Short mmCIF file of C-alpha atoms and ligand atoms in Angstrom, two decimals:
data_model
loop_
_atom_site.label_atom_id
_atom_site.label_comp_id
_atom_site.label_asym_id
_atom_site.label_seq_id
_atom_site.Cartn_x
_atom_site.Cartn_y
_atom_site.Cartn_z
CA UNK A 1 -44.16 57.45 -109.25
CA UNK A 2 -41.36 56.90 -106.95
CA UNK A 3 -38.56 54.71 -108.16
CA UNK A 4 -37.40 53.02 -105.33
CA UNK A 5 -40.84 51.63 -105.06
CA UNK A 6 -40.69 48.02 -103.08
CA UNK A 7 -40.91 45.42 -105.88
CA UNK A 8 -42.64 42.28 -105.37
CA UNK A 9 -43.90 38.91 -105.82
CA UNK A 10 -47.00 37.32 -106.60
CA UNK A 11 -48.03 33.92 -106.68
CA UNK A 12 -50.63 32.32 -107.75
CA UNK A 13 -52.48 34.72 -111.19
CA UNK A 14 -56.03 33.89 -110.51
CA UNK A 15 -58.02 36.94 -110.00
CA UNK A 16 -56.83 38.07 -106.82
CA UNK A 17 -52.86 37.38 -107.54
CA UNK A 18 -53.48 39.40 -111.05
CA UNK A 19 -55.64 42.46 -109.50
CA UNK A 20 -52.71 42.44 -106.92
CA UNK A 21 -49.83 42.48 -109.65
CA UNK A 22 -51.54 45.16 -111.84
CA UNK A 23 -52.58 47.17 -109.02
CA UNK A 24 -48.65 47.48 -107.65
CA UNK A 25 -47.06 47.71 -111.06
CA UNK A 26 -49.67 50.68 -111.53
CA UNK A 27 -48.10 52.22 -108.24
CA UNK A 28 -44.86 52.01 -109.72
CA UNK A 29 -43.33 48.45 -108.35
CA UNK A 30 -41.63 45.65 -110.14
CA UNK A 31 -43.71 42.30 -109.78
CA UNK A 32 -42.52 39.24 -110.46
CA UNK A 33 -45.59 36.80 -111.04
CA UNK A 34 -45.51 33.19 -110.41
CA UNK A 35 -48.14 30.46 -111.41
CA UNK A 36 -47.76 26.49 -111.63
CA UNK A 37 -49.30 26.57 -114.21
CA UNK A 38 -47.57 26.77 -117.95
CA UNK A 39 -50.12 27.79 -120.14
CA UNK A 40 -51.39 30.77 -118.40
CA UNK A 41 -48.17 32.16 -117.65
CA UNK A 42 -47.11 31.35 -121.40
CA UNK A 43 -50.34 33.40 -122.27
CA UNK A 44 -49.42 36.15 -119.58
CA UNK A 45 -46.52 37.02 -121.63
CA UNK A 46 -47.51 36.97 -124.50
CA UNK A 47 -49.94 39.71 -123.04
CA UNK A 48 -53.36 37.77 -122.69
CA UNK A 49 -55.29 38.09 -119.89
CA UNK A 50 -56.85 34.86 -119.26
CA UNK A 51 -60.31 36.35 -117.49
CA UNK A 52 -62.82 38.76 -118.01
CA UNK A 53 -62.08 41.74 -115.34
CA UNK A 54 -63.29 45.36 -116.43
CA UNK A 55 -60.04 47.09 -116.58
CA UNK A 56 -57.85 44.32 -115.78
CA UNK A 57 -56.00 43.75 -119.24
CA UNK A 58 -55.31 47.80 -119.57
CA UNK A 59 -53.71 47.82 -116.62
CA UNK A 60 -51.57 44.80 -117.72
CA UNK A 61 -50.87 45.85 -121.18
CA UNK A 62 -50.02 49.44 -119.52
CA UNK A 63 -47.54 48.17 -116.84
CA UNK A 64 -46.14 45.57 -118.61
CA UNK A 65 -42.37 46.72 -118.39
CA UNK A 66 -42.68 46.31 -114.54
CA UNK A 67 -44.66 42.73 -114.67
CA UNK A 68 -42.64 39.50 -115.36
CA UNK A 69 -44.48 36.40 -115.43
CA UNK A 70 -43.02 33.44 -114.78
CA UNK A 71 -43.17 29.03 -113.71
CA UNK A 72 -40.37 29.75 -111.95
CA UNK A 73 -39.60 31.33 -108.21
CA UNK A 74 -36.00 31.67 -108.79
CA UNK A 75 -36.53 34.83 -110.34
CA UNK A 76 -39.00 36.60 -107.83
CA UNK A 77 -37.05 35.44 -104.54
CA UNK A 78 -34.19 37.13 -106.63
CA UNK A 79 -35.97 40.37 -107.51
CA UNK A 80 -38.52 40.69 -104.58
CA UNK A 81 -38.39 40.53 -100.93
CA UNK A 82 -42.34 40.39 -100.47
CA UNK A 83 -43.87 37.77 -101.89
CA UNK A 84 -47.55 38.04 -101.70
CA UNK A 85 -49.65 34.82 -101.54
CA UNK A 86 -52.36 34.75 -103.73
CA UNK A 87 -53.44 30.95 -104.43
CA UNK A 88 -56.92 29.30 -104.33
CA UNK A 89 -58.39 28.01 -100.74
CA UNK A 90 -61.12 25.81 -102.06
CA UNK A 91 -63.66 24.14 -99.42
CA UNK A 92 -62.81 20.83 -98.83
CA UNK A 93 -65.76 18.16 -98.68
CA UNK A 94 -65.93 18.78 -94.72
CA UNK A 95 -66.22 22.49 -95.61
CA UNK A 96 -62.55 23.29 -94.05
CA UNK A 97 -60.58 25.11 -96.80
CA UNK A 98 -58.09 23.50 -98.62
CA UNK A 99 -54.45 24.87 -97.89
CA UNK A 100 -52.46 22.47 -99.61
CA UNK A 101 -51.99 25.17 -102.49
CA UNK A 102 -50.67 27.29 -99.72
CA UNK A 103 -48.31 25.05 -98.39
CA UNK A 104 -46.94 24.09 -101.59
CA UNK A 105 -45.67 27.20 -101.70
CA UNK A 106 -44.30 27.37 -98.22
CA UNK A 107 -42.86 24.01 -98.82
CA UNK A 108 -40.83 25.37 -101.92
CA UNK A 109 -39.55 28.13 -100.30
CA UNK A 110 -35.91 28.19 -98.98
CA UNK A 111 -34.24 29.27 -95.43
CA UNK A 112 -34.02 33.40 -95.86
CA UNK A 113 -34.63 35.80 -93.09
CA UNK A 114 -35.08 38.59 -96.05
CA UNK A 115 -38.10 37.45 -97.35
CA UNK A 116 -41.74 37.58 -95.88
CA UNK A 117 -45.23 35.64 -96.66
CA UNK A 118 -47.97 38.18 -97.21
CA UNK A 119 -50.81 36.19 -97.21
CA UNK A 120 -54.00 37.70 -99.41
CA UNK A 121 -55.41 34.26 -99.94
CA UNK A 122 -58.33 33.96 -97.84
CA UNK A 123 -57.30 31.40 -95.18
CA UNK A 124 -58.81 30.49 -91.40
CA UNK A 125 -58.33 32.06 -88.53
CA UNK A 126 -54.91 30.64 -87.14
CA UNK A 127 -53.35 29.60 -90.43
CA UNK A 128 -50.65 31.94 -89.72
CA UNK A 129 -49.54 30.92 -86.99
CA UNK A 130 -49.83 27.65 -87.95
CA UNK A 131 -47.43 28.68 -91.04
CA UNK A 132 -44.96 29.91 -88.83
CA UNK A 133 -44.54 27.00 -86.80
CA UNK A 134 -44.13 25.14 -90.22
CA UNK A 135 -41.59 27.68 -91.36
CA UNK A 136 -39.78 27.40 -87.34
CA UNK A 137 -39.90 23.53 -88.10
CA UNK A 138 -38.01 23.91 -91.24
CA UNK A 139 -35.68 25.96 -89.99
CA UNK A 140 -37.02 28.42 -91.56
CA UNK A 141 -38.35 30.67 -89.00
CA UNK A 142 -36.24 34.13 -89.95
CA UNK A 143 -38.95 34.73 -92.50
CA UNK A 144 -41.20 36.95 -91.93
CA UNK A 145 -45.01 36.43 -92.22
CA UNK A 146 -48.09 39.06 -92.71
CA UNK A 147 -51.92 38.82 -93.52
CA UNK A 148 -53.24 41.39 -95.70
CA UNK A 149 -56.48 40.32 -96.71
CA UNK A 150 -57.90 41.07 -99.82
CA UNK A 151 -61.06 42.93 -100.21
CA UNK A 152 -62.01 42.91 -104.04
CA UNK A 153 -65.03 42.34 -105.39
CA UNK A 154 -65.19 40.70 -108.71
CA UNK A 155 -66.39 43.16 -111.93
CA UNK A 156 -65.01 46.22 -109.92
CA UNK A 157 -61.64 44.70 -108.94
CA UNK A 158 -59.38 47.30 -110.31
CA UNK A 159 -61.70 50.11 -108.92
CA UNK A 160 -61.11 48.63 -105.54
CA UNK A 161 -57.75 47.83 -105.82
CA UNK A 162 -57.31 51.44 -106.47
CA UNK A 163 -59.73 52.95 -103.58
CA UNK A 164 -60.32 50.32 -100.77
CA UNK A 165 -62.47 50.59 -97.73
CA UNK A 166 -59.32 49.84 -95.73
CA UNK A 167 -56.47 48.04 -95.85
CA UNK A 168 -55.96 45.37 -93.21
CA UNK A 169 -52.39 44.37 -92.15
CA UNK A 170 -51.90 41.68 -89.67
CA UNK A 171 -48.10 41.11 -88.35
CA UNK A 172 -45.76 40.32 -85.38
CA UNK A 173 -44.01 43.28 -84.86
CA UNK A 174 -41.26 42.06 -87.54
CA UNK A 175 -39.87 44.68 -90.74
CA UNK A 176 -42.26 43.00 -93.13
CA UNK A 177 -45.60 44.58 -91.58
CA UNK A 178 -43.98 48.03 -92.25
CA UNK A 179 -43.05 47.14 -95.34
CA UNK A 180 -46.25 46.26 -96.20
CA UNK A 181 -48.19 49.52 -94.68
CA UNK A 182 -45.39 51.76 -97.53
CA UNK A 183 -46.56 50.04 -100.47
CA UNK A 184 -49.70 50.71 -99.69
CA UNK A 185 -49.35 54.19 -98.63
CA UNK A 186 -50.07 55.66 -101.82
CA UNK A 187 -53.10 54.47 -102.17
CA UNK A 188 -54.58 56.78 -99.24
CA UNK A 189 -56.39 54.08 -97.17
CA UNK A 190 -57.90 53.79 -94.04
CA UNK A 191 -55.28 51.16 -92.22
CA UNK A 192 -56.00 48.70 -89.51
CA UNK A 193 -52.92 47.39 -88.55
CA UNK A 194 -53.39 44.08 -85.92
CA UNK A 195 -51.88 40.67 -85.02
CA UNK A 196 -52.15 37.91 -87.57
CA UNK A 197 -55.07 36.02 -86.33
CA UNK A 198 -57.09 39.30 -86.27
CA UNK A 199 -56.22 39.88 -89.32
CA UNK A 200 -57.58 36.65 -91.09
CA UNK A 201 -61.29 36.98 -88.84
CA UNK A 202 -61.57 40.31 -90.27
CA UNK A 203 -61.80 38.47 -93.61
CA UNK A 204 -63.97 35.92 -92.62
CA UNK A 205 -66.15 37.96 -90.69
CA UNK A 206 -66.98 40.66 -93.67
CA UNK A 207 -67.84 38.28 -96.10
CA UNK A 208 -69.85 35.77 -93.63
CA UNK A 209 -71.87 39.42 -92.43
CA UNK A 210 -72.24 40.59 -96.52
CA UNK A 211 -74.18 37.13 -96.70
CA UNK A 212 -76.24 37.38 -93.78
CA UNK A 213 -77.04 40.80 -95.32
CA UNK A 214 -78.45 39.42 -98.43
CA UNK A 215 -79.60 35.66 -96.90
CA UNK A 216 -81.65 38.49 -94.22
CA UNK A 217 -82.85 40.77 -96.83
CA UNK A 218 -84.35 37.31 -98.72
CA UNK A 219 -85.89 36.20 -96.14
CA UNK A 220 -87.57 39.73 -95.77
CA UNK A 221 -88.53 39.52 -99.80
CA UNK A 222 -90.03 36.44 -99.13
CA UNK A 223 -92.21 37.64 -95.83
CA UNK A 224 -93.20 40.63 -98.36
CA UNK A 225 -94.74 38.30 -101.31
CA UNK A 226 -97.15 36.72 -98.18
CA UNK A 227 -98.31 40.16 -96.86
CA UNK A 228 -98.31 42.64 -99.67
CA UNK A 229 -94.95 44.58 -98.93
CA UNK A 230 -92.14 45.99 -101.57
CA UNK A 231 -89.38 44.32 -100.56
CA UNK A 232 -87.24 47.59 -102.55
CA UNK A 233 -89.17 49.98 -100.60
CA UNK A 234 -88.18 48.15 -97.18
CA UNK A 235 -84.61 48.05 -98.16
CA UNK A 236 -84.40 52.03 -99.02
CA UNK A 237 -85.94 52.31 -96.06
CA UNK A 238 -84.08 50.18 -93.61
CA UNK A 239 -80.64 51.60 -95.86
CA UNK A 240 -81.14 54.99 -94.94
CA UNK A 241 -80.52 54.18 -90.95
CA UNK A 242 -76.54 54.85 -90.86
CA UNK A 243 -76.65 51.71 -88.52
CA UNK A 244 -77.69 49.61 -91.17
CA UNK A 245 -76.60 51.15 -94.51
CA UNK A 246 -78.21 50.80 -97.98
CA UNK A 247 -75.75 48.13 -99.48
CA UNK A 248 -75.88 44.46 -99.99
CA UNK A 249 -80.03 44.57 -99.34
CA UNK A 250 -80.58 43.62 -102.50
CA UNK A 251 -83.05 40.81 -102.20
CA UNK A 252 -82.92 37.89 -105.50
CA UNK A 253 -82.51 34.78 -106.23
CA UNK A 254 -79.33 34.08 -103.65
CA UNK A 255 -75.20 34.92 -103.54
CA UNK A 256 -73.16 32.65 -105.84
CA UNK A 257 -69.85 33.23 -106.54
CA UNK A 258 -66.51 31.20 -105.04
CA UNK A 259 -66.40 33.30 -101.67
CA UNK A 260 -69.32 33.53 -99.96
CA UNK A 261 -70.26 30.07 -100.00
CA UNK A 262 -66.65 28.90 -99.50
CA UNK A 263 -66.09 31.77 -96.71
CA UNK A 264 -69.30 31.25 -94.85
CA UNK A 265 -68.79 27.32 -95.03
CA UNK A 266 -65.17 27.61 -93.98
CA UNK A 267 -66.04 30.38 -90.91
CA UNK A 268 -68.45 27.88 -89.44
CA UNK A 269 -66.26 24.94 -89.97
CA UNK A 270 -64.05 26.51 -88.18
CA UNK A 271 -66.22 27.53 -85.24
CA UNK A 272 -66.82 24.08 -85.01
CA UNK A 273 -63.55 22.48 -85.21
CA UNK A 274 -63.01 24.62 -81.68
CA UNK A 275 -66.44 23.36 -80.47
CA UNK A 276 -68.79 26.08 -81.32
CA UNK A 277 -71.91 25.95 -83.03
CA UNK A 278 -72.26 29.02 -85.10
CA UNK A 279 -76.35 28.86 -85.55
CA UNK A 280 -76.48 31.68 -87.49
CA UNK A 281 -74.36 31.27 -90.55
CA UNK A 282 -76.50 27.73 -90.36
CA UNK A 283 -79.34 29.63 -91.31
CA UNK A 284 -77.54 32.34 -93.81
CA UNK A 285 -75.92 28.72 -96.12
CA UNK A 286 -79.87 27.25 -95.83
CA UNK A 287 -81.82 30.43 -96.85
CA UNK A 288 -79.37 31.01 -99.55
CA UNK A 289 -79.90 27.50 -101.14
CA UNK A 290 -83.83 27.56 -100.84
CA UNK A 291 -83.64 31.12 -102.19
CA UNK A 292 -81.99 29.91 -105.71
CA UNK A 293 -85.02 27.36 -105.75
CA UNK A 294 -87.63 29.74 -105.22
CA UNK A 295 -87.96 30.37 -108.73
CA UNK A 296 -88.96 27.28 -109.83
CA UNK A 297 -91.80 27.56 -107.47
CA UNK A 298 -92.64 30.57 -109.30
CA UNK A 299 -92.37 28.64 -112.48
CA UNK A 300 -94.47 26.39 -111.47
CA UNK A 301 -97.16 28.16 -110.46
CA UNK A 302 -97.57 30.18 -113.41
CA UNK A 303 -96.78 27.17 -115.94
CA UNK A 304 -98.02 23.84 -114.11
CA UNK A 305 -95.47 20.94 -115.13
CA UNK A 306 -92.35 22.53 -116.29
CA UNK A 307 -92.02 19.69 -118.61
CA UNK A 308 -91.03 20.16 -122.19
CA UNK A 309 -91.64 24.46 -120.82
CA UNK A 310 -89.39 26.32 -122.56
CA UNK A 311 -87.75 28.39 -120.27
CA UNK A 312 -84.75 31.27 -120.77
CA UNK A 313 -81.72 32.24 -118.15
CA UNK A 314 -80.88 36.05 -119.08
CA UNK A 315 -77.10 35.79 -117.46
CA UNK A 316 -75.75 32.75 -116.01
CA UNK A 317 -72.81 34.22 -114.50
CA UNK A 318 -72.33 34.41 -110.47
CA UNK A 319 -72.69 38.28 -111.29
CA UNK A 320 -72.28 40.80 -113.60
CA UNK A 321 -69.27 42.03 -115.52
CA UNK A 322 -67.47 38.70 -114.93
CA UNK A 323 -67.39 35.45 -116.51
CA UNK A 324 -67.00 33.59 -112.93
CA UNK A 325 -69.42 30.73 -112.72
CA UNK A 326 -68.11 29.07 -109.61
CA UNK A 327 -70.79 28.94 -107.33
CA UNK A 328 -73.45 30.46 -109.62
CA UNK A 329 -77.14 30.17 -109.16
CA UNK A 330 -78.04 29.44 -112.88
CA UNK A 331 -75.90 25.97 -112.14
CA UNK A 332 -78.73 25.11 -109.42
CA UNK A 333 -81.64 26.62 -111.75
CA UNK A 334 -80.45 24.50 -114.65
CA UNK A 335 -79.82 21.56 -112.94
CA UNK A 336 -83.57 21.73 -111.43
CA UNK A 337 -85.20 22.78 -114.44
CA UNK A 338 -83.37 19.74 -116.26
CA UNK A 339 -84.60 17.55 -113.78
CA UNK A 340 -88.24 18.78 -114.18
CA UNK A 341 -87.91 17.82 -117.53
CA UNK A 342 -87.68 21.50 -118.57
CA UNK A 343 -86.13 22.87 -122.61
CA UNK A 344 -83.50 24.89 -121.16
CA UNK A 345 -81.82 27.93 -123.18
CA UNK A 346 -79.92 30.93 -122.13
CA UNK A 347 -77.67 33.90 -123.01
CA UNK A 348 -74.83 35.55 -121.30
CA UNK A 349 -72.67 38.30 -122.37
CA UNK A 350 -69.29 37.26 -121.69
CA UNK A 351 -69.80 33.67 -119.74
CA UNK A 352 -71.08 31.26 -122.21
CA UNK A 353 -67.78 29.58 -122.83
CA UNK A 354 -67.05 28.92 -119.01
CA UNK A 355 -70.79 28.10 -118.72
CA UNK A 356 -70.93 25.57 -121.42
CA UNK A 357 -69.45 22.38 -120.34
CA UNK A 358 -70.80 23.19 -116.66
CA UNK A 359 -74.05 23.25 -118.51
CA UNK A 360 -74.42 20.55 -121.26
CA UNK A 361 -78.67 20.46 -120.79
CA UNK A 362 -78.38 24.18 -122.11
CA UNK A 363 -79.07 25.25 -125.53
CA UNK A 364 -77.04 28.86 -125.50
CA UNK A 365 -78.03 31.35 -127.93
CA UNK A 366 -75.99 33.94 -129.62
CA UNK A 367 -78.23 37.05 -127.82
CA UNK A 368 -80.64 37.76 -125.48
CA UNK A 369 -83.81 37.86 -128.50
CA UNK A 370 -82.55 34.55 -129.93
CA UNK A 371 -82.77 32.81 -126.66
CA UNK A 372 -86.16 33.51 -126.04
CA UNK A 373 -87.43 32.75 -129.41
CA UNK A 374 -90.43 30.43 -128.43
CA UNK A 375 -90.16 30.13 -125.01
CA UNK A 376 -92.55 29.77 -122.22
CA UNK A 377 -90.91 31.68 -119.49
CA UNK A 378 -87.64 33.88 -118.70
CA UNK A 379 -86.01 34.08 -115.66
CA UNK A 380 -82.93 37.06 -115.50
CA UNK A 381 -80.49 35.41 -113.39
CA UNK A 382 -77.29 38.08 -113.67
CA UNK A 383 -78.46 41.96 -113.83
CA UNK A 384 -76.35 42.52 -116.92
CA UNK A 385 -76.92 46.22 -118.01
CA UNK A 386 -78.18 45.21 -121.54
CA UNK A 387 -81.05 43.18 -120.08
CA UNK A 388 -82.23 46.07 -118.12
CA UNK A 389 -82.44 47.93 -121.79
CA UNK A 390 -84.05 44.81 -123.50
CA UNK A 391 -86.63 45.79 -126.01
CA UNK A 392 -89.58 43.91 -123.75
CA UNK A 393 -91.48 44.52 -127.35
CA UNK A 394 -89.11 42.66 -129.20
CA UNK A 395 -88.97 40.17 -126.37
CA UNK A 396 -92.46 39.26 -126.19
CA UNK A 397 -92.86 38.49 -130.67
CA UNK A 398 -90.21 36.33 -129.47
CA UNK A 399 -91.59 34.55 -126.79
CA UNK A 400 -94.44 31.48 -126.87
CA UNK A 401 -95.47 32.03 -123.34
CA UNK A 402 -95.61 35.70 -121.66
CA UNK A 403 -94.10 35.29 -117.89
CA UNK A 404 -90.91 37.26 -116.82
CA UNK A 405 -89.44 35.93 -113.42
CA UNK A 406 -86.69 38.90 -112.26
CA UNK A 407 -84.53 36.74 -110.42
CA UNK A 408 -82.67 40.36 -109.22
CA UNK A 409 -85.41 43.07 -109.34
CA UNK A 410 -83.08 44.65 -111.88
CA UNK A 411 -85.94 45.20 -114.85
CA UNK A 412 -88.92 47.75 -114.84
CA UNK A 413 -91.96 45.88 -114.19
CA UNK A 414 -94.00 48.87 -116.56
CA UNK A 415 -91.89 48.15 -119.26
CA UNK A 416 -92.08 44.61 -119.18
CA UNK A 417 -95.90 44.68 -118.27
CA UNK A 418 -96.31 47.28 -121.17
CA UNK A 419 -95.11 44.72 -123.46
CA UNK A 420 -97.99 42.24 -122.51
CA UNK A 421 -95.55 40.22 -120.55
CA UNK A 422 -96.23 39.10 -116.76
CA UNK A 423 -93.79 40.36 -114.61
CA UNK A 424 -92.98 38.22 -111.52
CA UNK A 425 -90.10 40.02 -108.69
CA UNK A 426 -88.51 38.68 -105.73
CA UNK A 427 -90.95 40.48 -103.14
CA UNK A 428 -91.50 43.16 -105.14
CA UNK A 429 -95.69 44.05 -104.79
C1 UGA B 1 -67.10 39.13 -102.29
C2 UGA B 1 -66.93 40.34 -101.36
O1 UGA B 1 -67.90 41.34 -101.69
C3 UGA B 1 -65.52 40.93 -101.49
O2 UGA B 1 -65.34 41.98 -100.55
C4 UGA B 1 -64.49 39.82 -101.21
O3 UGA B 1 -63.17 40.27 -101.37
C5 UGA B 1 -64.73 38.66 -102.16
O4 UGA B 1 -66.08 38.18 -102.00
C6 UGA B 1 -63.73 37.58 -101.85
O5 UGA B 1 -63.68 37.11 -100.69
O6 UGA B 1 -62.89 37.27 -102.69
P1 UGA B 1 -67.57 38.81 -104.92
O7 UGA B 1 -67.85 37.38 -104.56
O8 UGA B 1 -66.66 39.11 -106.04
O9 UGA B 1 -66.98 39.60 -103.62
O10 UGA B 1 -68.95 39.52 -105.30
P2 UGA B 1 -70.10 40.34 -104.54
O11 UGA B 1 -70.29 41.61 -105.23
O12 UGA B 1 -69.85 40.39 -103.09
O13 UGA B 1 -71.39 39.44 -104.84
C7 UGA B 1 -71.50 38.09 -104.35
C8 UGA B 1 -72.87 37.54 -104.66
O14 UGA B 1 -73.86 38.18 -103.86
C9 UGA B 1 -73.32 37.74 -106.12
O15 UGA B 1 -73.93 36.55 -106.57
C10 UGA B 1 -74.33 38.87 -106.04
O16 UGA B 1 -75.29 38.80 -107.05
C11 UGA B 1 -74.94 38.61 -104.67
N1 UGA B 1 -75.54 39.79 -104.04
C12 UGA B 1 -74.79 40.87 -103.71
C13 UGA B 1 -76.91 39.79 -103.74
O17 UGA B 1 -77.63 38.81 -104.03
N2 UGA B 1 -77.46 40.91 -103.15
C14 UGA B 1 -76.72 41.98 -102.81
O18 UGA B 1 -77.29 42.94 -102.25
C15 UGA B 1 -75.36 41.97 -103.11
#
């Protein structure tokens, strides 16, 4: 690795600022990391890493030399002369995104015309410029400002830190962009280089499409359970049209996570703060909630009255191979299932201690055969691998009642049905 390498700084360690800071001390730069908050970055140093990201606390423990974690910005504005935004935009209750994390930071930051903004936290279209009028009213308008979205996808961060799709730089024309585009360069990525506002639509715009994808292909699975279709068959075959592609068709029981539902939200929020009615995303947030309640139809129709059913969650993370549960669909399955009067237990790999106090009504057991000792019904909610290799023999001496509900068309229906178990898909025949 080269050793005049830009360093950096990062601010804000949640996943994206960490993913970030590994990603660049892997490529050979300094990073100065900055969080407001104590304990993490006391836990940072002491070579923690305070969430569960394949890969994520090798590449910490391997760079740590060139990371340097800290409350403080003194010490990055010293070292670094990009300092890379990376705080959290949550919705606000009228769906806008919150920036006041952002401007915090912009607040803090002193006059310097050799420093630039590079903003990776997802923000709305024109929230650079309107930064940079901030910065001109502050008299702060020598320092630079760029967008460089970030693309990751939680569970394969690392991985797509390492080879993205494209990298997307938005800037005005001043050094910063360029500065930017170098530290990227080794990395080998297709580049789309734009103004700032571009820039930030890009963002919004992928992940608002990647939900219409799946809201689309769910409304498809559903059409397929009323006439007899396989809702996996139609998605191989619409995939395999390059105009359409095979990914993100993978019908279940709805995206959860923090950015879709706070990225689609924000998108049409602000279409309609300009006076446009964005119809479609409408649709995309609606079919997406219905689809997470689906499965209590399917419950319910198997089982009559859910109450005092014993029912399982395999996984209650938003995915898997993370322990995210903002924005999970197990929080909406519990919650219903509670209110039906339901005996709620589950398992989860890795997210039982960030699921717990979301979920008191839960009973969580220590593995996947424990939790469904004498229960009615399962549904798998997160398409952990070791569910897929579940012993459905072993499963169903456990069980009291026999139904399966695959809440991600992840299992094989033989196996399951081979165990004397009813298998129930999302629009699978
Ligand atoms: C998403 C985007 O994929 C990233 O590109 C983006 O950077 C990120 O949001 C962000 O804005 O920070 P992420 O939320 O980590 O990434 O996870 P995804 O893999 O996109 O999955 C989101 C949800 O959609 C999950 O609940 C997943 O189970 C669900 N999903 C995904 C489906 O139901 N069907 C599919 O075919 C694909």
């Amino acid at each position: 690795m080269s050793a005049t390498r830009e360093p950096i700084a990062v601010i804000g360690t949640g996943y994206v600022g960490l993913v970030t800071a590994a990603g660049f001390a892997e490529l050979g730069s300094e990073v100065f990391c900055v969080d407001v908050d104590a304990e993490k970055i006391a836990s940072l140093q002491a070579g923690e890493v305070p969430i569960y990201e394949p890969g994520l606390a090798d590449a910490v423990r391997a760079h740590r030399e060139r990371l340097h974690f800290s409350t403080q910005l003194g010490p990055a504005l010293e070292g670094a002369r990009l300092l890379f935004v990376c705080v959290g935009t949550p919705p606000t209750y009228s769906g806008d995104a919150d920036l006041s994390a952002v401007r915090e930071v912009v607040e803090e930051l002193p006059r310097s015309d050799r420093h630039a903004l590079v903003m990776k936290s997802t923000v709305p279209a024109g929230t650079g410029a309107g930064i940079k009028r901030m910065l001109a009213e502050r008299g702060n308008a020598g320092l630079a400002y760029v967008s460089c979205p970030e693309f990751l996808k939680e569970g394969a961060a690392m991985a797509d830190f390492r080879s993205p799709d494209r990298v997307v730089i938005g800037d005005d024309g001043s050094w910063a962009g360029d500065a930017v585009v170098e530290l990227y360069e080794p990395l080998d990525a297709r580049l789309i280089r734009t103004d700032i506002t571009t820039a930030e639509m890009i963002k919004l715009a992928s992940n608002a499409f990647l939900a219409t994808k799946i809201s689309f292909i769910n409304e498809i699975a559903n059409v397929c359970e009323d006439t007899g279709a396989d809702v996996l068959d139609v998605a191989r075959g619409m995939g395999l049209d390059q105009r359409i592609g095979p990914s993100f068709l993978r019908a279940g029981l709805g995206y959860g996570g923090s950015c879709f539902t706070k990225d689609v939200s924000a998108l049409k929020q602000l279409a309609s703060n300009t006076g446009y009615h964005f119809q479609l995303l409408n649709s995309v947030i609606e079919v997406n909630e219905l689809q997470k309640r689906r499965v209590i139809g399917k419950l319910q129709r198997h089982l009559g009255q859910l109450a005092g059913r014993g029912v399982t969650l395999l996984g209650v993370a938003f995915k898997p191979h993370t322990d995210d549960m903002r924005g999970a669909s197990s929080l909406v399955l519990a919650g219903r299932l509670h209110a039906e009067g339901a005996r709620i237990r589950a398992y989860d790999p890795v997210a039982e201690e960030e699921a717990r106090a979301l979920m008191p009504e839960v009973d969580f057991a220590p593995s996947a055969l424990e939790a469904l000792e004498g229960v009615d019904a399962c549904v798998l909610v997160t398409e952990w691998p070791e569910f897929q290799e579940l012993e459905w023999r072993l499963a169903a001496d456990r069980m009291a009642g026999r139904l399966v509900v695959d809440g991600r068309n992840a299992l094989d229906p033989e196996a399951v049905r081979a165990a004397g178990l009813v298998y129930e898909g999302i629009g699978r025949r």
